[in-house]
Each structure stands twice: as C-alpha cells, then as structure tokens.
C-alpha cells in the first residue's frame, strides 16, 4: 500500500495529506500561502506527530480551524493530544473546532479537556456545530458544509446506523478544496466536490462488497466523483492486514 503523503498546490493554497489510512488515522493540512494560516481537515490519531514532522511548531499560533468530518476515532482521536500540546505551549490565538451537530465523540473530547483544565487553557477554544449547507467563516477560511451518508457501528445499539457526518468545501481566495470525509455515494457528496479546484476523496474499498451496507466509496466511485472536480486525489485506503 502506498502511504506516501500526497501534496497539491497552486498560487494560493498548499494541501498536504499528512496521513490517511482507514481505521488508523487521517489528518490533512490546508495552508493559505498569503496569510500563513492553517486549517486541519480531520484530526485522527497521530495528528500532532504529523504536524510536528511536516511543519514543526509553526501551527501553534497559526492553526486557525480544525474541521472534523465525523466522530470515528481515525478522524477525531488525535484532538485531545493536539489541544493539550497547544495549552502546554501557551497558545494565545482563538481556535475554532468545527464538527457535525450531534457528534458526541468530538463534543465529549472538548468537554473533558475543558473540565480538566478550566482557566489554565491559555487560548479561547470555540466550538462550531455545523449542519447541511450551514457554513462557517473565519478571517482566513470560508467553509461550506454538505451532509454525507456514513454508517458506523460505534454507537450504543451496536447496529450500523447513519452517523452525523459532513464533508467540507474550503475556500481560500479563489481556490476551493473539497474533502469528503467518509461517505457512501450520495447526493451530498456529488454537490460537495462539483467544480472544486481540488477534491480529496476517500476510497476505502478496492471494490464494493456485495452484501454489506455501503459505508465507504470504492475506487471506481471515487474516480467518477473526482471527474466532477477540476482535480482530485484519493485518500483513506484500507491497510493490508496479514
Ligand atoms: Zn468513518
């Protein structure tokens, strides 16, 4: 399996897929070349280490937004460590954490972090729960949101149910980067990637399993979706387990 980091850039934006392997971790860095600000798409396990090895401590003040697509651990499990690191280095700048409304994994991590450290958190930690077509902007990034369809076993019923899951379109200047998060083929994901300068698309399955709920996209579906964008890259492949 090729786990080499994927990269893309134009005059305004640099995108670095620092790591993306299904069931392990995903963290993708979007950098605005004009402002030097960063947006992190998903914060799976190892996100802090990925950031340190890709850009050193530059992100401590310059990370503007963490946008999380859904609560699966491979997309959100690195949040606590990253927040802890920012507190330890006494970050001063406000940080926005954006996640789908009802995503209890992420709101839970943030609640625990705030409960543990209260006033000793050196920066303002703002949360933004997003819904379909309700976007969020900072001075540096404009985010629009499309709901996607992603089933997850991780719930109290132990049945596969649709979970709160979104994809993001991030605008920096005139550049649009779309990121699907995890999804099966659905209307929302088509709308999400359409016309984007770069679409980052998950394709966990080599081929679709016949009799399973469609939790993820296959490579063929991802390529078809990618043709709706100007350019695309495929991420979130499944590791070969021996
Ligand atoms: Zn997932």
mmCIF file with all atom_site columns, N, CA and C and ligand atoms in Angstrom, residues 70 72 74-75 150 182 216, ligand 1:
data_model
loop_
_atom_site.group_PDB
_atom_site.id
_atom_site.type_symbol
_atom_site.label_atom_id
_atom_site.label_alt_id
_atom_site.label_comp_id
_atom_site.label_asym_id
_atom_site.label_entity_id
_atom_site.label_seq_id
_atom_site.pdbx_PDB_ins_code
_atom_site.Cartn_x
_atom_site.Cartn_y
_atom_site.Cartn_z
_atom_site.occupancy
_atom_site.B_iso_or_equiv
_atom_site.pdbx_formal_charge
_atom_site.auth_seq_id
_atom_site.auth_comp_id
_atom_site.auth_asym_id
_atom_site.auth_atom_id
_atom_site.pdbx_PDB_model_num
ATOM   1  N  N   . UNK A 1 70  ? -16.468 13.590 11.067 1.00 0.00 ? 70  UNK A N   1
ATOM   2  C  CA  . UNK A 1 70  ? -17.338 12.703 11.855 1.00 0.00 ? 70  UNK A CA  1
ATOM   3  C  C   . UNK A 1 70  ? -16.549 12.143 13.028 1.00 0.00 ? 70  UNK A C   1
ATOM   4  N  N   . UNK A 1 72  ? -15.676 9.103  14.104 1.00 0.00 ? 72  UNK A N   1
ATOM   5  C  CA  . UNK A 1 72  ? -14.851 7.888  14.149 1.00 0.00 ? 72  UNK A CA  1
ATOM   6  C  C   . UNK A 1 72  ? -13.435 8.219  14.625 1.00 0.00 ? 72  UNK A C   1
ATOM   7  N  N   . UNK A 1 74  ? -10.556 7.325  13.870 1.00 0.00 ? 74  UNK A N   1
ATOM   8  C  CA  . UNK A 1 74  ? -9.473  7.601  12.914 1.00 0.00 ? 74  UNK A CA  1
ATOM   9  C  C   . UNK A 1 74  ? -9.587  9.007  12.310 1.00 0.00 ? 74  UNK A C   1
ATOM   10 N  N   . UNK A 1 75  ? -10.631 9.740  12.681 1.00 0.00 ? 75  UNK A N   1
ATOM   11 C  CA  . UNK A 1 75  ? -10.803 11.122 12.210 1.00 0.00 ? 75  UNK A CA  1
ATOM   12 C  C   . UNK A 1 75  ? -10.779 12.146 13.353 1.00 0.00 ? 75  UNK A C   1
ATOM   13 N  N   . UNK A 1 150 ? -22.785 8.258  6.040  1.00 0.00 ? 150 UNK A N   1
ATOM   14 C  CA  . UNK A 1 150 ? -21.737 7.355  6.527  1.00 0.00 ? 150 UNK A CA  1
ATOM   15 C  C   . UNK A 1 150 ? -22.295 6.520  7.676  1.00 0.00 ? 150 UNK A C   1
ATOM   16 N  N   . UNK A 1 182 ? -15.653 10.465 5.309  1.00 0.00 ? 182 UNK A N   1
ATOM   17 C  CA  . UNK A 1 182 ? -16.085 9.110  4.929  1.00 0.00 ? 182 UNK A CA  1
ATOM   18 C  C   . UNK A 1 182 ? -17.543 9.161  4.497  1.00 0.00 ? 182 UNK A C   1
ATOM   19 N  N   . UNK A 1 216 ? -18.440 3.046  2.755  1.00 0.00 ? 216 UNK A N   1
ATOM   20 C  CA  . UNK A 1 216 ? -17.382 3.825  2.106  1.00 0.00 ? 216 UNK A CA  1
ATOM   21 C  C   . UNK A 1 216 ? -17.545 3.809  0.589  1.00 0.00 ? 216 UNK A C   1
HETATM 22 ZN ZN1 . LIG B 2 .   ? -15.624 6.676  9.364  1.00 0.00 ? 1   LIG B ZN1 1
#
